[in-house]
Amino acid sequence: MTRPDVPNPAVRRLTLYLRQLEQLLEEGADRVSSSQLAQSLHITAAQVRKDLGYFGAFGRPGVGYRTAPLIDALRRILGTDKPRNVIVVGAGDLGRALLRYKGFKRKGFNFVAAFDIAPGKVHRSAGGVEVHHLRELPRIARRHGVELAVLAVPPEAAQECTDLLCGAGVRGILNFAPTTLTTPEDVAVGPVDLAGHLEQLSYLLGPSR
Amino acid sequence: MTRPDVPNPAVRRLTLYLRQLEQLLEEGADRVSSSQLAQSLHITAAQVRKDLGYFGAFGRPGVGYRTAPLIDALRRILGTDKPRNVIVVGAGDLGRALLRYKGFKRKGFNFVAAFDIAPGKVHRSAGGVEVHHLRELPRIARRHGVELAVLAVPPEAAQECTDLLCGAGVRGILNFAPTTLTTPEDVAVGPVDLAGHLEQLSYLLGPSR
DNA sequence: CTCTGTGAACGACTTCACAGCA
DNA sequence: TGCTGTGAAGTCGTTCACAGAG
């Protein structure tokens, strides 16, 4: 029982479909066509159908897709149909803002703890979550069966925190530190380079005057 | 004088090369080979050479690339060789954390102002930058020649803020709101879906138990 | 007639492999 | 020899276009 082999960009779009479908459902649409979905996301209808097609046949020819069941299916595919426990490493400005950010909980992610080493940060709570000393990470991560982590530490500390996370059973790391991490094959990294994203936009503007 | 036509993924990697080169220079490396660069970023050497090749011939056969000049070249290409003025729309937790985040300034981005509509947020300052009422955005953006904006508002407000930004001459928007924006052709959007990134990692973990 | 699901055609990006310079 | 720059080959992802279901 191995999963279908799916292009990475398709998985990224799945999250967009889910987001859009949730909004459409809220607006009272109980059915959607691939072309409606496509238009609202500025992509092609064929792309939408192909992406969904990697995982099954969810629609009815001549009719389209029923919104609610498709949402359920996408959540199951993405693994967010049941809540997932997540930890945050680094309780600086960014880490604390991420702890308070409502969007994660809304998607079924549950922050169970945060970690730092600075004495001024441990034991305070941020976004309703307690900040522990980094040395407690393995114990707490294991106890809660944590498989996902958000990394928001300075770049110099990122690799050692990563090693600690990998040793503690974490299998996915969302990395906000501007550095490339090295992990075992079975641990995935989602790089989020904030300044890098602005640089890419800057490129599009053309040479600076 | 039109720019070479470059794959989007190559531009994204350019930002990684720059980041890595800056670190290598700090460590005292005045020369780098494509394979060194490749190894540290977990990509292939051919990829590095091809990407740089889109913009010119920066290296010397048998030797490699000189670190400092290559950094300069990449900055010019990315348009960050001179500082760029940026505004932030939305002064909630996330917007304020982004204002304080040092990584942007380090890359040559200059936050000149922030904007919000909540009476409790305007006129306070965050990260050394004053928060103005949204209605002042066009005037202030024009005065500073702002071409880049960071959007950190609730999704319901994102599209109207976008329209305001486009009308004010902004040509690149880094969008943290979990919604798809519609802009004129000559305005680029860099979508950063924080929860979406975690969802993608969640997918890789497999079905939740 | 409408709209999905999907092989086939196409195009974009990556890797190969090597000529040529240091 | 060591390493870049780059056409050619190969792979991966997207779009087309149509058969078939509702």
CSV table of C-alpha atoms (C1' of nucleotides) in Angstrom, one decimal:
chain,number,residue,atom,x,y,z
A,1,MET,CA,0.0,0.0,0.0
A,2,THR,CA,2.2,2.8,-1.3
A,3,ARG,CA,1.0,6.3,-2.0
A,4,PRO,CA,0.6,7.6,-5.6
A,5,ASP,CA,3.7,9.5,-6.7
A,6,VAL,CA,2.6,13.1,-7.0
A,7,PRO,CA,4.5,16.1,-8.3
A,8,ASN,CA,5.5,18.4,-5.4
A,9,PRO,CA,3.8,21.4,-7.0
A,10,ALA,CA,0.5,19.5,-7.1
A,11,VAL,CA,0.7,19.0,-3.3
A,12,ARG,CA,1.3,22.7,-2.9
A,13,ARG,CA,-1.8,23.4,-4.9
A,14,LEU,CA,-3.9,21.0,-2.9
A,15,THR,CA,-3.5,23.4,0.0
A,16,LEU,CA,-4.8,26.2,-2.2
A,17,TYR,CA,-7.8,24.1,-3.3
A,18,LEU,CA,-8.6,23.3,0.3
A,19,ARG,CA,-8.4,27.0,1.3
A,20,GLN,CA,-10.6,28.1,-1.6
A,21,LEU,CA,-13.1,25.4,-1.0
A,22,GLU,CA,-13.4,26.3,2.7
A,23,GLN,CA,-14.2,29.8,1.6
A,24,LEU,CA,-16.7,28.8,-1.0
A,25,LEU,CA,-18.5,26.5,1.4
A,26,GLU,CA,-18.8,29.4,3.8
A,27,GLU,CA,-20.3,31.4,1.1
A,28,GLY,CA,-22.9,28.7,0.6
A,29,ALA,CA,-21.6,26.9,-2.5
A,30,ASP,CA,-22.3,23.2,-2.1
A,31,ARG,CA,-21.0,22.4,-5.6
A,32,VAL,CA,-17.9,23.6,-7.5
A,33,SER,CA,-16.5,23.0,-11.0
A,34,SER,CA,-12.8,22.7,-11.8
A,35,SER,CA,-13.1,25.9,-13.8
A,36,GLN,CA,-14.6,27.9,-11.0
A,37,LEU,CA,-11.8,26.7,-8.7
A,38,ALA,CA,-9.2,27.4,-11.4
A,39,GLN,CA,-10.4,30.9,-12.1
A,40,SER,CA,-10.3,32.0,-8.4
A,41,LEU,CA,-6.8,30.7,-8.1
A,42,HIS,CA,-5.5,32.0,-11.5
A,43,ILE,CA,-4.6,28.6,-12.9
A,44,THR,CA,-6.1,26.3,-15.5
A,45,ALA,CA,-9.1,23.9,-15.1
A,46,ALA,CA,-7.1,21.0,-16.5
A,47,GLN,CA,-4.5,21.6,-13.8
A,48,VAL,CA,-7.1,21.3,-11.1
A,49,ARG,CA,-8.6,18.1,-12.5
A,50,LYS,CA,-5.2,16.6,-13.0
A,51,ASP,CA,-4.1,17.4,-9.5
A,52,LEU,CA,-7.2,15.9,-7.9
A,53,GLY,CA,-6.9,13.0,-10.3
A,54,TYR,CA,-3.7,11.9,-8.6
A,55,PHE,CA,-5.7,10.9,-5.6
A,56,GLY,CA,-9.0,9.6,-6.9
A,57,ALA,CA,-12.1,10.5,-8.8
A,58,PHE,CA,-14.0,13.0,-6.6
A,59,GLY,CA,-16.2,14.7,-9.1
A,60,ARG,CA,-19.2,13.8,-11.3
A,61,PRO,CA,-19.1,14.5,-15.0
A,62,GLY,CA,-21.6,17.2,-16.0
A,63,VAL,CA,-22.0,18.3,-12.4
A,64,GLY,CA,-18.7,19.1,-10.8
A,65,TYR,CA,-17.5,18.5,-7.2
A,66,ARG,CA,-19.5,18.6,-4.0
A,67,THR,CA,-17.8,21.1,-1.8
A,68,ALA,CA,-18.0,19.5,1.6
A,69,PRO,CA,-16.9,16.0,0.7
A,70,LEU,CA,-14.0,17.3,-1.4
A,71,ILE,CA,-12.9,19.3,1.6
A,72,ASP,CA,-13.0,16.2,3.8
A,73,ALA,CA,-11.0,14.3,1.2
A,74,LEU,CA,-8.3,16.9,0.9
A,75,ARG,CA,-7.9,17.1,4.7
A,76,ARG,CA,-7.5,13.4,4.8
A,77,ILE,CA,-4.9,13.5,2.0
A,78,LEU,CA,-3.0,16.3,3.7
A,79,GLY,CA,-3.2,14.5,7.0
A,80,THR,CA,-5.0,17.4,8.8
A,81,ASP,CA,-8.3,15.6,9.3
A,82,LYS,CA,-7.2,14.9,12.9
A,83,PRO,CA,-5.3,17.5,14.9
A,84,ARG,CA,-1.5,17.3,14.8
A,85,ASN,CA,0.8,18.3,17.6
A,86,VAL,CA,3.5,20.8,16.8
A,87,ILE,CA,6.3,22.4,18.7
A,88,VAL,CA,8.0,25.8,18.2
A,89,VAL,CA,11.8,26.1,18.7
A,90,GLY,CA,12.8,29.7,19.3
A,91,ALA,CA,10.7,32.2,21.3
A,92,GLY,CA,12.0,35.4,19.8
A,93,ASP,CA,9.7,37.9,18.1
A,94,LEU,CA,9.1,35.7,15.2
A,95,GLY,CA,8.6,32.5,17.2
A,96,ARG,CA,6.1,34.2,19.5
A,97,ALA,CA,4.2,35.8,16.6
A,98,LEU,CA,3.9,32.3,15.0
A,99,LEU,CA,2.6,30.9,18.3
A,100,ARG,CA,-0.1,33.5,18.4
A,101,TYR,CA,-0.9,33.2,14.7
A,102,LYS,CA,-4.5,31.8,14.5
A,103,GLY,CA,-4.1,30.3,11.0
A,104,PHE,CA,-2.3,27.2,12.3
A,105,LYS,CA,-4.9,26.2,14.8
A,106,ARG,CA,-7.6,26.8,12.2
A,107,LYS,CA,-5.9,24.2,10.0
A,108,GLY,CA,-5.8,21.6,12.7
A,109,PHE,CA,-2.3,22.2,14.1
A,110,ASN,CA,-1.9,22.3,17.8
A,111,PHE,CA,1.1,24.0,19.5
A,112,VAL,CA,1.9,22.0,22.6
A,113,ALA,CA,5.1,23.7,23.7
A,114,ALA,CA,7.8,26.2,22.7
A,115,PHE,CA,11.5,26.1,23.5
A,116,ASP,CA,14.4,28.5,23.9
A,117,ILE,CA,17.6,28.8,25.8
A,118,ALA,CA,17.6,32.5,26.9
A,119,PRO,CA,16.8,32.7,30.6
A,120,GLY,CA,14.5,35.7,30.0
A,121,LYS,CA,12.3,33.6,27.7
A,122,VAL,CA,11.9,30.2,29.3
A,123,HIS,CA,8.9,29.7,31.6
A,124,ARG,CA,7.1,32.7,30.3
A,125,SER,CA,4.1,31.7,28.2
A,126,ALA,CA,3.5,33.0,24.6
A,127,GLY,CA,0.2,32.6,22.8
A,128,GLY,CA,-1.1,30.3,25.5
A,129,VAL,CA,1.8,28.0,25.3
A,130,GLU,CA,4.6,27.6,27.8
A,131,VAL,CA,8.2,28.1,26.8
A,132,HIS,CA,10.5,25.4,28.1
A,133,HIS,CA,14.3,25.2,28.1
A,134,LEU,CA,15.6,23.5,25.0
A,135,ARG,CA,17.0,20.6,27.0
A,136,GLU,CA,13.5,19.4,27.8
A,137,LEU,CA,12.7,19.2,24.1
A,138,PRO,CA,13.3,15.4,23.6
A,139,ARG,CA,11.2,14.4,26.7
A,140,ILE,CA,8.3,16.7,25.9
A,141,ALA,CA,8.3,16.0,22.1
A,142,ARG,CA,8.2,12.3,22.7
A,143,ARG,CA,5.5,12.5,25.4
A,144,HIS,CA,3.2,14.3,23.0
A,145,GLY,CA,4.1,12.3,19.9
A,146,VAL,CA,5.2,15.4,18.1
A,147,GLU,CA,6.2,14.9,14.5
A,148,LEU,CA,6.2,18.5,13.2
A,149,ALA,CA,8.2,21.5,14.4
A,150,VAL,CA,8.5,25.1,13.5
A,151,LEU,CA,12.1,26.4,13.7
A,152,ALA,CA,12.5,30.2,14.4
A,153,VAL,CA,16.0,30.5,15.8
A,154,PRO,CA,19.0,32.5,14.6
A,155,PRO,CA,20.8,30.9,11.7
A,156,GLU,CA,23.9,30.0,13.8
A,157,ALA,CA,21.7,27.8,16.1
A,158,ALA,CA,19.5,26.3,13.4
A,159,GLN,CA,21.6,23.2,12.6
A,160,GLU,CA,22.1,22.1,16.2
A,161,CYS,CA,18.4,22.6,16.9
A,162,THR,CA,17.6,20.5,13.8
A,163,ASP,CA,19.8,17.7,15.0
A,164,LEU,CA,18.1,17.8,18.4
A,165,LEU,CA,14.7,17.7,16.7
A,166,CYS,CA,15.6,14.8,14.4
A,167,GLY,CA,16.8,12.9,17.5
A,168,ALA,CA,13.5,13.5,19.2
A,169,GLY,CA,11.5,11.9,16.5
A,170,VAL,CA,10.4,14.9,14.6
A,171,ARG,CA,9.8,14.2,10.9
A,172,GLY,CA,9.0,17.6,9.4
A,173,ILE,CA,10.6,21.0,10.1
A,174,LEU,CA,9.3,24.3,9.0
A,175,ASN,CA,12.5,26.3,8.8
A,176,PHE,CA,12.3,30.1,9.2
A,177,ALA,CA,16.1,30.4,9.8
A,178,PRO,CA,17.9,31.8,6.7
A,179,THR,CA,20.2,28.8,6.3
A,180,THR,CA,20.1,25.4,4.6
A,181,LEU,CA,19.5,22.5,7.0
A,182,THR,CA,20.9,19.0,6.7
A,183,THR,CA,18.6,16.2,7.9
A,184,PRO,CA,18.3,12.4,7.5
A,185,GLU,CA,16.4,11.3,4.5
A,186,ASP,CA,13.2,10.6,6.4
A,187,VAL,CA,13.0,14.2,7.9
A,188,ALA,CA,11.5,16.8,5.6
A,189,VAL,CA,12.3,20.5,5.7
A,190,GLY,CA,10.0,23.2,4.5
A,191,PRO,CA,12.2,26.3,3.9
A,192,VAL,CA,10.6,29.7,4.5
A,193,ASP,CA,13.1,32.4,3.7
A,194,LEU,CA,11.3,35.6,4.5
A,195,ALA,CA,14.0,37.9,3.1
A,196,GLY,CA,14.5,35.6,0.2
A,197,HIS,CA,10.9,36.0,-0.9
A,198,LEU,CA,11.3,39.8,-0.9
A,199,GLU,CA,14.5,39.4,-2.9
A,200,GLN,CA,12.6,37.5,-5.5
A,201,LEU,CA,10.1,40.3,-5.9
A,202,SER,CA,12.9,42.8,-6.0
A,203,TYR,CA,14.3,40.9,-9.0
A,204,LEU,CA,11.1,41.3,-10.9
A,205,LEU,CA,11.2,45.1,-10.4
A,206,GLY,CA,14.4,45.2,-12.4
A,207,PRO,CA,17.7,47.0,-11.6
A,208,SER,CA,17.4,49.5,-8.7
A,209,ARG,CA,17.7,53.1,-9.7
B,1,MET,CA,17.8,45.9,-23.7
B,2,THR,CA,15.6,43.2,-22.4
B,3,ARG,CA,16.6,40.8,-19.6
B,4,PRO,CA,17.4,37.2,-20.3
B,5,ASP,CA,14.5,34.9,-19.9
B,6,VAL,CA,15.2,32.9,-16.8
B,7,PRO,CA,13.3,30.0,-15.2
B,8,ASN,CA,11.6,31.1,-12.0
B,9,PRO,CA,13.2,28.3,-9.9
B,10,ALA,CA,16.6,29.7,-11.0
B,11,VAL,CA,15.8,33.1,-9.5
B,12,ARG,CA,14.7,31.5,-6.3
B,13,ARG,CA,18.0,29.6,-6.1
B,14,LEU,CA,19.9,32.9,-6.8
B,15,THR,CA,18.8,34.0,-3.4
B,16,LEU,CA,20.2,30.8,-1.9
B,17,TYR,CA,23.5,31.3,-3.6
B,18,LEU,CA,23.8,34.8,-2.3
B,19,ARG,CA,23.0,33.7,1.2
B,20,GLN,CA,25.5,30.9,1.1
B,21,LEU,CA,28.2,33.1,-0.5
B,22,GLU,CA,27.8,35.7,2.2
B,23,GLN,CA,28.3,33.1,4.8
B,24,LEU,CA,31.4,31.6,3.0
B,25,LEU,CA,32.9,35.1,2.7
B,26,GLU,CA,32.5,35.6,6.4
B,27,GLU,CA,34.3,32.4,7.0
B,28,GLY,CA,37.2,33.7,4.9
B,29,ALA,CA,36.7,31.9,1.7
B,30,ASP,CA,37.6,34.2,-1.2
B,31,ARG,CA,37.0,31.6,-3.8
B,32,VAL,CA,34.3,29.0,-4.3
B,33,SER,CA,33.6,26.3,-6.8
B,34,SER,CA,30.2,25.4,-8.2
B,35,SER,CA,30.5,22.0,-6.5
B,36,GLN,CA,31.2,23.5,-3.1
B,37,LEU,CA,28.2,25.8,-3.4
B,38,ALA,CA,26.1,22.9,-4.7
B,39,GLN,CA,27.0,20.5,-1.8
B,40,SER,CA,26.2,23.0,0.9
B,41,LEU,CA,22.8,23.6,-0.7
B,42,HIS,CA,22.0,20.0,-1.5
B,43,ILE,CA,21.7,20.6,-5.3
B,44,THR,CA,24.0,19.7,-8.3
B,45,ALA,CA,27.0,21.6,-9.5
B,46,ALA,CA,25.6,21.7,-13.0
B,47,GLN,CA,22.5,23.5,-11.7
B,48,VAL,CA,24.6,26.1,-10.0
B,49,ARG,CA,26.6,26.8,-13.2
B,50,LYS,CA,23.6,26.8,-15.4
B,51,ASP,CA,21.7,29.3,-13.1
B,52,LEU,CA,24.7,31.7,-13.0
B,53,GLY,CA,25.1,31.2,-16.7
B,54,TYR,CA,21.8,32.8,-17.4
B,55,PHE,CA,23.3,36.1,-16.3
B,56,GLY,CA,26.8,36.0,-17.5
B,57,ALA,CA,30.2,34.3,-17.1
B,58,PHE,CA,31.3,34.9,-13.6
B,59,GLY,CA,33.8,32.2,-13.0
B,60,ARG,CA,37.3,31.1,-14.2
B,61,PRO,CA,37.8,27.6,-15.6
B,62,GLY,CA,40.1,25.6,-13.4
B,63,VAL,CA,39.7,28.1,-10.5
B,64,GLY,CA,36.1,28.7,-9.6
B,65,TYR,CA,34.3,31.9,-8.6
B,66,ARG,CA,35.7,34.8,-6.6
B,67,THR,CA,33.4,35.1,-3.6
B,68,ALA,CA,33.1,38.9,-3.2
B,69,PRO,CA,32.6,39.9,-6.8
B,70,LEU,CA,30.0,37.1,-7.3
B,71,ILE,CA,28.1,38.5,-4.2
B,72,ASP,CA,28.1,41.9,-5.8
B,73,ALA,CA,26.9,40.6,-9.1
B,74,LEU,CA,24.1,38.7,-7.5
B,75,ARG,CA,23.0,41.7,-5.5
B,76,ARG,CA,22.9,43.8,-8.7
B,77,ILE,CA,20.9,41.0,-10.4
B,78,LEU,CA,18.4,40.8,-7.6
B,79,GLY,CA,18.2,44.6,-7.3
B,80,THR,CA,19.3,44.7,-3.7
B,81,ASP,CA,22.7,46.4,-4.4
B,82,LYS,CA,21.0,49.7,-3.4
B,83,PRO,CA,18.5,49.9,-0.5
B,84,ARG,CA,14.8,49.5,-1.4
B,85,ASN,CA,12.0,51.1,0.5
B,86,VAL,CA,9.3,48.8,1.7
B,87,ILE,CA,6.0,49.4,3.6
B,88,VAL,CA,4.1,47.0,5.8
B,89,VAL,CA,0.3,46.8,5.7
B,90,GLY,CA,-1.2,45.4,8.9
B,91,ALA,CA,0.3,46.0,12.3
B,92,GLY,CA,-1.0,42.9,14.1
B,93,ASP,CA,1.2,40.3,15.7
B,94,LEU,CA,2.6,39.1,12.5
B,95,GLY,CA,3.1,42.5,10.9
B,96,ARG,CA,4.9,43.8,14.0
B,97,ALA,CA,7.1,40.8,14.1
B,98,LEU,CA,8.0,41.3,10.5
B,99,LEU,CA,8.8,44.9,11.2
B,100,ARG,CA,11.2,43.9,13.9
B,101,TYR,CA,12.8,41.0,11.9
B,102,LYS,CA,16.4,41.9,11.2
B,103,GLY,CA,16.8,39.7,8.1
B,104,PHE,CA,15.1,42.3,5.8
B,105,LYS,CA,17.3,45.2,6.7
B,106,ARG,CA,20.4,42.9,6.4
B,107,LYS,CA,19.4,42.3,2.8
B,108,GLY,CA,19.0,45.9,2.0
B,109,PHE,CA,15.3,46.4,2.6
B,110,ASN,CA,14.2,49.5,4.4
B,111,PHE,CA,10.8,49.7,6.1
B,112,VAL,CA,9.7,53.3,5.8
B,113,ALA,CA,6.2,53.0,7.3
B,114,ALA,CA,3.5,50.6,8.5
B,115,PHE,CA,-0.3,50.9,8.1
B,116,ASP,CA,-3.4,49.8,9.9
B,117,ILE,CA,-7.0,50.9,10.5
B,118,ALA,CA,-7.4,49.9,14.2
B,119,PRO,CA,-7.4,53.0,16.4
B,120,GLY,CA,-5.3,51.1,19.0
B,121,LYS,CA,-2.6,50.5,16.5
B,122,VAL,CA,-2.1,53.7,14.5
B,123,HIS,CA,0.4,56.2,15.7
B,124,ARG,CA,2.2,53.7,17.9
B,125,SER,CA,5.6,52.7,16.6
B,126,ALA,CA,6.7,49.1,15.9
B,127,GLY,CA,10.3,48.1,15.2
B,128,GLY,CA,11.3,51.7,15.0
B,129,VAL,CA,8.7,52.5,12.3
B,130,GLU,CA,5.6,54.5,12.8
B,131,VAL,CA,2.1,53.0,12.1
B,132,HIS,CA,-0.1,55.3,10.0
B,133,HIS,CA,-3.7,55.1,9.2
B,134,LEU,CA,-4.3,53.2,6.0
B,135,ARG,CA,-5.8,56.3,4.3
B,136,GLU,CA,-2.3,57.9,4.3
B,137,LEU,CA,-0.8,55.0,2.4
B,138,PRO,CA,-1.0,56.5,-1.1
B,139,ARG,CA,0.6,59.8,-0.1
B,140,ILE,CA,3.4,58.2,2.0
B,141,ALA,CA,4.1,55.4,-0.5
B,142,ARG,CA,4.5,57.9,-3.4
B,143,ARG,CA,6.6,60.3,-1.3
B,144,HIS,CA,9.2,57.5,-0.6
B,145,GLY,CA,9.0,55.9,-4.1
B,146,VAL,CA,7.9,52.6,-2.5
B,147,GLU,CA,7.7,49.7,-4.9
B,148,LEU,CA,7.5,46.8,-2.5
B,149,ALA,CA,5.0,46.0,0.2
B,150,VAL,CA,4.5,43.3,2.8
B,151,LEU,CA,0.8,42.4,3.4
B,152,ALA,CA,-0.1,41.0,6.8
B,153,VAL,CA,-3.8,41.7,7.2
B,154,PRO,CA,-6.8,39.4,7.8
B,155,PRO,CA,-7.8,37.6,4.6
B,156,GLU,CA,-11.1,39.5,4.3
B,157,ALA,CA,-9.2,42.8,4.0
B,158,ALA,CA,-6.4,41.5,1.8
B,159,GLN,CA,-7.9,42.3,-1.6
B,160,GLU,CA,-9.0,45.8,-0.8
B,161,CYS,CA,-5.5,46.6,0.6
B,162,THR,CA,-4.0,45.1,-2.5
B,163,ASP,CA,-6.1,47.4,-4.7
B,164,LEU,CA,-5.0,50.4,-2.6
B,165,LEU,CA,-1.3,49.3,-3.0
B,166,CYS,CA,-1.6,48.9,-6.7
B,167,GLY,CA,-3.1,52.3,-7.0
B,168,ALA,CA,-0.3,53.7,-5.0
B,169,GLY,CA,2.4,52.5,-7.5
B,170,VAL,CA,3.5,49.4,-5.6
B,171,ARG,CA,4.8,46.7,-8.0
B,172,GLY,CA,5.5,43.8,-5.7
B,173,ILE,CA,3.5,42.4,-2.8
B,174,LEU,CA,4.6,39.8,-0.3
B,175,ASN,CA,1.3,38.3,0.8
B,176,PHE,CA,1.0,36.7,4.2
B,177,ALA,CA,-2.8,36.6,4.1
B,178,PRO,CA,-4.2,33.2,3.3
B,179,THR,CA,-6.0,34.2,0.2
B,180,THR,CA,-5.3,34.5,-3.5
B,181,LEU,CA,-4.9,38.1,-4.7
B,182,THR,CA,-5.8,39.6,-8.0
B,183,THR,CA,-3.5,42.2,-9.4
B,184,PRO,CA,-2.8,43.9,-12.7
B,185,GLU,CA,-0.2,42.1,-14.8
B,186,ASP,CA,2.6,44.5,-13.9
B,187,VAL,CA,2.2,43.9,-10.1
B,188,ALA,CA,3.8,40.7,-8.8
B,189,VAL,CA,2.6,38.8,-5.7
B,190,GLY,CA,4.8,36.5,-3.6
B,191,PRO,CA,2.4,34.3,-1.7
B,192,VAL,CA,3.6,33.1,1.7
B,193,ASP,CA,1.0,30.8,3.2
B,194,LEU,CA,2.3,29.9,6.6
B,195,ALA,CA,-0.3,27.3,7.5
B,196,GLY,CA,-0.1,26.0,3.9
B,197,HIS,CA,3.6,25.2,4.4
B,198,LEU,CA,2.8,23.2,7.5
B,199,GLU,CA,0.1,21.3,5.6
B,200,GLN,CA,2.6,20.3,2.9
B,201,LEU,CA,4.9,18.9,5.6
B,202,SER,CA,1.9,17.1,7.1
B,203,TYR,CA,1.2,15.5,3.8
B,204,LEU,CA,4.7,14.0,3.8
B,205,LEU,CA,4.1,12.4,7.2
B,206,GLY,CA,1.3,10.3,5.7
B,207,PRO,CA,-2.2,9.7,7.1
B,208,SER,CA,-2.6,10.9,10.6
B,209,ARG,CA,-3.1,8.2,13.2
C,1,DC,C1',-25.1,20.0,-23.6
C,2,DT,C1',-21.9,20.2,-19.4
C,3,DC,C1',-18.2,18.8,-17.0
C,4,DT,C1',-14.9,15.1,-15.3
C,5,DG,C1',-11.0,12.0,-15.9
C,6,DT,C1',-7.0,10.9,-18.6
C,7,DG,C1',-3.7,9.5,-22.3
C,8,DA,C1',-1.0,12.1,-25.6
C,9,DA,C1',1.5,16.3,-26.9
C,10,DC,C1',3.9,19.9,-25.4
C,11,DG,C1',7.0,22.8,-22.9
C,12,DA,C1',9.9,23.9,-19.0
C,13,DC,C1',13.6,22.7,-16.1
C,14,DT,C1',17.5,19.7,-14.9
C,15,DT,C1',21.3,16.8,-15.8
C,16,DC,C1',24.7,15.1,-18.8
C,17,DA,C1',28.9,15.4,-21.0
C,18,DC,C1',32.4,17.6,-23.1
C,19,DA,C1',35.1,21.4,-25.4
C,20,DG,C1',38.1,24.8,-23.9
C,21,DC,C1',40.5,27.8,-20.7
C,22,DA,C1',43.7,28.3,-16.5
D,1,DT,C1',44.7,18.5,-14.1
D,2,DG,C1',40.6,21.2,-12.3
D,3,DC,C1',36.7,23.6,-13.2
D,4,DT,C1',33.7,26.6,-16.0
D,5,DG,C1',30.3,27.4,-19.7
D,6,DT,C1',27.0,25.3,-22.6
D,7,DG,C1',24.6,22.6,-26.3
D,8,DA,C1',22.2,18.1,-26.3
D,9,DA,C1',19.6,14.7,-24.0
D,10,DG,C1',16.6,13.5,-20.6
D,11,DT,C1',13.1,14.1,-17.1
D,12,DC,C1',9.3,16.2,-15.0
D,13,DG,C1',5.2,18.9,-15.0
D,14,DT,C1',1.5,21.3,-17.6
D,15,DT,C1',-1.8,21.8,-21.2
D,16,DC,C1',-4.5,19.8,-24.8
D,17,DA,C1',-8.2,17.5,-26.4
D,18,DC,C1',-11.5,14.1,-26.3
D,19,DA,C1',-14.1,9.9,-24.7
D,20,DG,C1',-17.7,9.1,-21.7
D,21,DA,C1',-20.8,9.9,-17.7
D,22,DG,C1',-24.7,12.7,-16.0
